[in-house]
Amino acid sequence: MTNLLKSCTAALACLSFATQVIAAEPLKELGKGEGAVSIVAWAGYIERGETDKNYDWVTGFEKDTGCKVTVKTAATSDEMVSLMNEGGFDLVTASGDASLRLIAGKRVQPINTDLIPSFKNVDERLQKGPWYTVGDVHYGVPYLWGPNVLMYNTDAFKDKAPTSWKVVFEEETLPDGKSNKGRVQAYDGAIYIADAAMYLMAHKPDLGIKDPYELNEEQYKAALDLLRGQRKLVSRYWHDAMIQIDDFKNEGVVASGSWPFQVNLMQADKQKIASTFPEEGVTGWADTTMLHADAEHPNCAYMWMEHSLSAKVQGDAAAWFGAVPSVPAACKGNELMTDTGCATNGFDHFDKIKFWKTPVAKCTTQSECVPYHRWVSDYVGVIGGR
């Protein structure tokens, strides 16, 4: 982590400085493709038909542009930031808890949206998203967005969806007559502290939490205490989607926060799995394709960003991951998504999702908040039993 990034975690004001020093100007015109583009991405985000031949938005792009796509899968936002700090990649599909850190750390460059004609088709709710836009400067293009759902085993819950996140935060007897202890999971990422804070917003309103990403010392301590109690219940802190799937199939896990991606794969495999939005609400992610400040293949990268916003790619990718496309036109006429897919995946619930963002010291809901570097070190402590 650079010294600038360390200092910028303390205050969002650093971002105005970052916008001045990352790059003099974005790319002015599109040139010939360099023959390659490398992408750091979430699992399931860049598919070439290897898992299911119906889901392939890489092969055609490579044929049309001559840009060979290579993908490095990252399991957490912190891993994405680390990989982009190391360099050697052109693009990253960054979530909101990483994107501002990448901007402040000078790891990504401004985007010339005039070179991406399909940007005009992006959902208006996303076109100036504060997780990737600083001072009207865009540092990427939206990709997919969606909720962190509560995934559960239908046998354990007797086919009745749990109504509260309590099933993963507090010990209780589940409908199958067994305790939830040792049968639940939690996310292996510091941003999960926000899920605890969101739960406390509903169950301990006297704490006065208004934003789960903006916590004063008292609110933060309460969230950590809840997570320390949860540790006694958790069988694994997950970050690998495929390992979580295996745990639900073979290790007796029956409830956890998850992504629609895992839900879809297990349902396709005829597993007794469902998901729900609990009464406390959900956190979520709005992911942005961002260009590395020192990208070796900027022309191919711009070609990929344009390609990623086509209605066909948006619909296919959203259908595969169980997400919501950033281009509303993808919600109609896509065979894989179907015309009901966007509604099913939460298109109309945008305002109900508490999207990931990087916690900073100078926050908006109160005078001072606990910054993200504290979240990281303290959550490591929670997982380690401290």
Short mmCIF file of C-alpha atoms in Angstrom, two decimals, residues 11-138:
data_model
loop_
_atom_site.label_atom_id
_atom_site.label_comp_id
_atom_site.label_asym_id
_atom_site.label_seq_id
_atom_site.Cartn_x
_atom_site.Cartn_y
_atom_site.Cartn_z
CA ALA A 11 -10.33 11.45 4.45
CA LEU A 12 -12.31 11.58 1.25
CA ALA A 13 -10.80 15.00 0.64
CA CYS A 14 -7.69 13.23 -0.64
CA LEU A 15 -9.66 12.19 -3.67
CA SER A 16 -9.70 15.70 -5.10
CA PHE A 17 -5.90 15.58 -4.98
CA ALA A 18 -5.88 12.11 -6.53
CA THR A 19 -7.88 13.30 -9.53
CA GLN A 20 -5.20 15.88 -10.29
CA VAL A 21 -2.23 13.53 -10.16
CA ILE A 22 -3.40 10.17 -11.50
CA ALA A 23 -3.24 11.17 -15.17
CA ALA A 24 -2.89 14.46 -17.00
CA GLU A 25 -5.83 13.61 -19.23
CA PRO A 26 -7.79 10.54 -20.28
CA LEU A 27 -7.23 8.96 -23.68
CA LYS A 28 -8.13 11.39 -26.48
CA GLU A 29 -8.76 8.98 -29.32
CA LEU A 30 -8.96 5.26 -29.84
CA GLY A 31 -6.04 3.65 -31.61
CA LYS A 32 -5.28 0.21 -32.95
CA GLY A 33 -5.73 -2.66 -30.50
CA GLU A 34 -2.55 -3.97 -28.88
CA GLY A 35 -3.61 -7.60 -29.21
CA ALA A 36 -4.32 -8.28 -25.55
CA VAL A 37 -6.17 -7.10 -22.46
CA SER A 38 -5.78 -8.40 -18.91
CA ILE A 39 -8.60 -8.11 -16.38
CA VAL A 40 -8.84 -8.61 -12.62
CA ALA A 41 -12.41 -9.76 -12.05
CA TRP A 42 -14.86 -11.37 -9.69
CA ALA A 43 -15.58 -15.06 -10.28
CA GLY A 44 -18.18 -15.48 -13.03
CA TYR A 45 -17.74 -11.98 -14.44
CA ILE A 46 -15.73 -12.80 -17.58
CA GLU A 47 -17.00 -16.00 -19.20
CA ARG A 48 -15.85 -17.66 -22.41
CA GLY A 49 -18.23 -20.66 -22.42
CA GLU A 50 -15.96 -23.05 -20.56
CA THR A 51 -18.52 -23.78 -17.83
CA ASP A 52 -21.62 -23.40 -19.99
CA LYS A 53 -21.34 -22.78 -23.74
CA ASN A 54 -24.39 -20.49 -23.60
CA TYR A 55 -22.46 -17.98 -21.50
CA ASP A 56 -19.62 -16.63 -23.60
CA TRP A 57 -18.95 -12.95 -24.10
CA VAL A 58 -15.19 -13.29 -24.63
CA THR A 59 -14.77 -15.41 -27.78
CA GLY A 60 -16.67 -13.02 -30.06
CA PHE A 61 -14.84 -10.00 -28.65
CA GLU A 62 -11.45 -11.61 -29.31
CA LYS A 63 -12.46 -12.47 -32.87
CA ASP A 64 -13.80 -8.98 -33.61
CA THR A 65 -10.96 -6.99 -32.04
CA GLY A 66 -7.91 -9.25 -32.04
CA CYS A 67 -7.54 -8.51 -28.32
CA LYS A 68 -6.79 -11.72 -26.41
CA VAL A 69 -8.49 -11.65 -22.99
CA THR A 70 -6.75 -12.99 -19.89
CA VAL A 71 -8.47 -12.98 -16.49
CA LYS A 72 -7.17 -13.06 -12.93
CA THR A 73 -9.98 -13.97 -10.54
CA ALA A 74 -9.97 -12.14 -7.19
CA ALA A 75 -11.96 -13.30 -4.17
CA THR A 76 -12.18 -10.01 -2.25
CA SER A 77 -11.97 -6.29 -2.85
CA ASP A 78 -8.80 -6.12 -0.77
CA GLU A 79 -7.21 -8.65 -3.11
CA MET A 80 -8.25 -6.55 -6.10
CA VAL A 81 -6.63 -3.45 -4.60
CA SER A 82 -3.47 -5.44 -3.86
CA LEU A 83 -3.28 -6.80 -7.41
CA MET A 84 -3.79 -3.36 -8.93
CA ASN A 85 -1.12 -1.94 -6.64
CA GLU A 86 1.29 -4.59 -7.91
CA GLY A 87 0.46 -3.71 -11.52
CA GLY A 88 0.56 -5.73 -14.70
CA PHE A 89 -3.20 -5.56 -15.35
CA ASP A 90 -5.27 -3.34 -17.63
CA LEU A 91 -8.72 -3.47 -16.06
CA VAL A 92 -10.44 -4.39 -12.80
CA THR A 93 -14.13 -4.97 -12.02
CA ALA A 94 -14.01 -3.08 -8.72
CA SER A 95 -16.77 -2.92 -6.14
CA GLY A 96 -17.60 0.24 -4.22
CA ASP A 97 -15.41 -0.70 -1.25
CA ALA A 98 -12.38 -0.74 -3.57
CA SER A 99 -13.00 1.84 -6.28
CA LEU A 100 -12.38 4.99 -4.24
CA ARG A 101 -9.26 3.43 -2.74
CA LEU A 102 -7.97 2.75 -6.24
CA ILE A 103 -8.66 6.35 -7.24
CA ALA A 104 -6.99 7.78 -4.12
CA GLY A 105 -4.06 5.40 -4.53
CA LYS A 106 -3.40 6.55 -8.12
CA ARG A 107 -3.96 3.03 -9.43
CA VAL A 108 -6.65 3.92 -12.00
CA GLN A 109 -7.05 6.70 -14.55
CA PRO A 110 -9.93 8.89 -15.71
CA ILE A 111 -12.07 7.57 -18.56
CA ASN A 112 -13.06 9.46 -21.68
CA THR A 113 -16.68 8.38 -21.98
CA ASP A 114 -16.85 9.92 -25.48
CA LEU A 115 -14.76 6.94 -26.62
CA ILE A 116 -17.35 4.55 -25.17
CA PRO A 117 -20.53 5.22 -27.19
CA SER A 118 -22.63 2.79 -25.15
CA PHE A 119 -22.04 4.77 -21.96
CA LYS A 120 -25.10 6.84 -22.87
CA ASN A 121 -27.20 3.68 -22.43
CA VAL A 122 -26.13 3.16 -18.80
CA ASP A 123 -28.86 3.36 -16.16
CA GLU A 124 -29.17 7.00 -15.07
CA ARG A 125 -28.94 5.87 -11.44
CA LEU A 126 -25.39 4.70 -12.16
CA GLN A 127 -24.02 7.29 -14.57
CA LYS A 128 -22.57 9.45 -11.80
CA GLY A 129 -22.28 6.87 -9.06
CA PRO A 130 -20.23 8.35 -6.17
CA TRP A 131 -18.25 5.12 -5.88
CA TYR A 132 -16.44 5.80 -9.17
CA THR A 133 -17.12 9.46 -10.04
CA VAL A 134 -15.10 12.22 -8.39
CA GLY A 135 -15.71 15.87 -9.25
CA ASP A 136 -17.66 14.86 -12.40
CA VAL A 137 -14.67 12.79 -13.55
CA HIS A 138 -15.48 9.17 -14.37
#
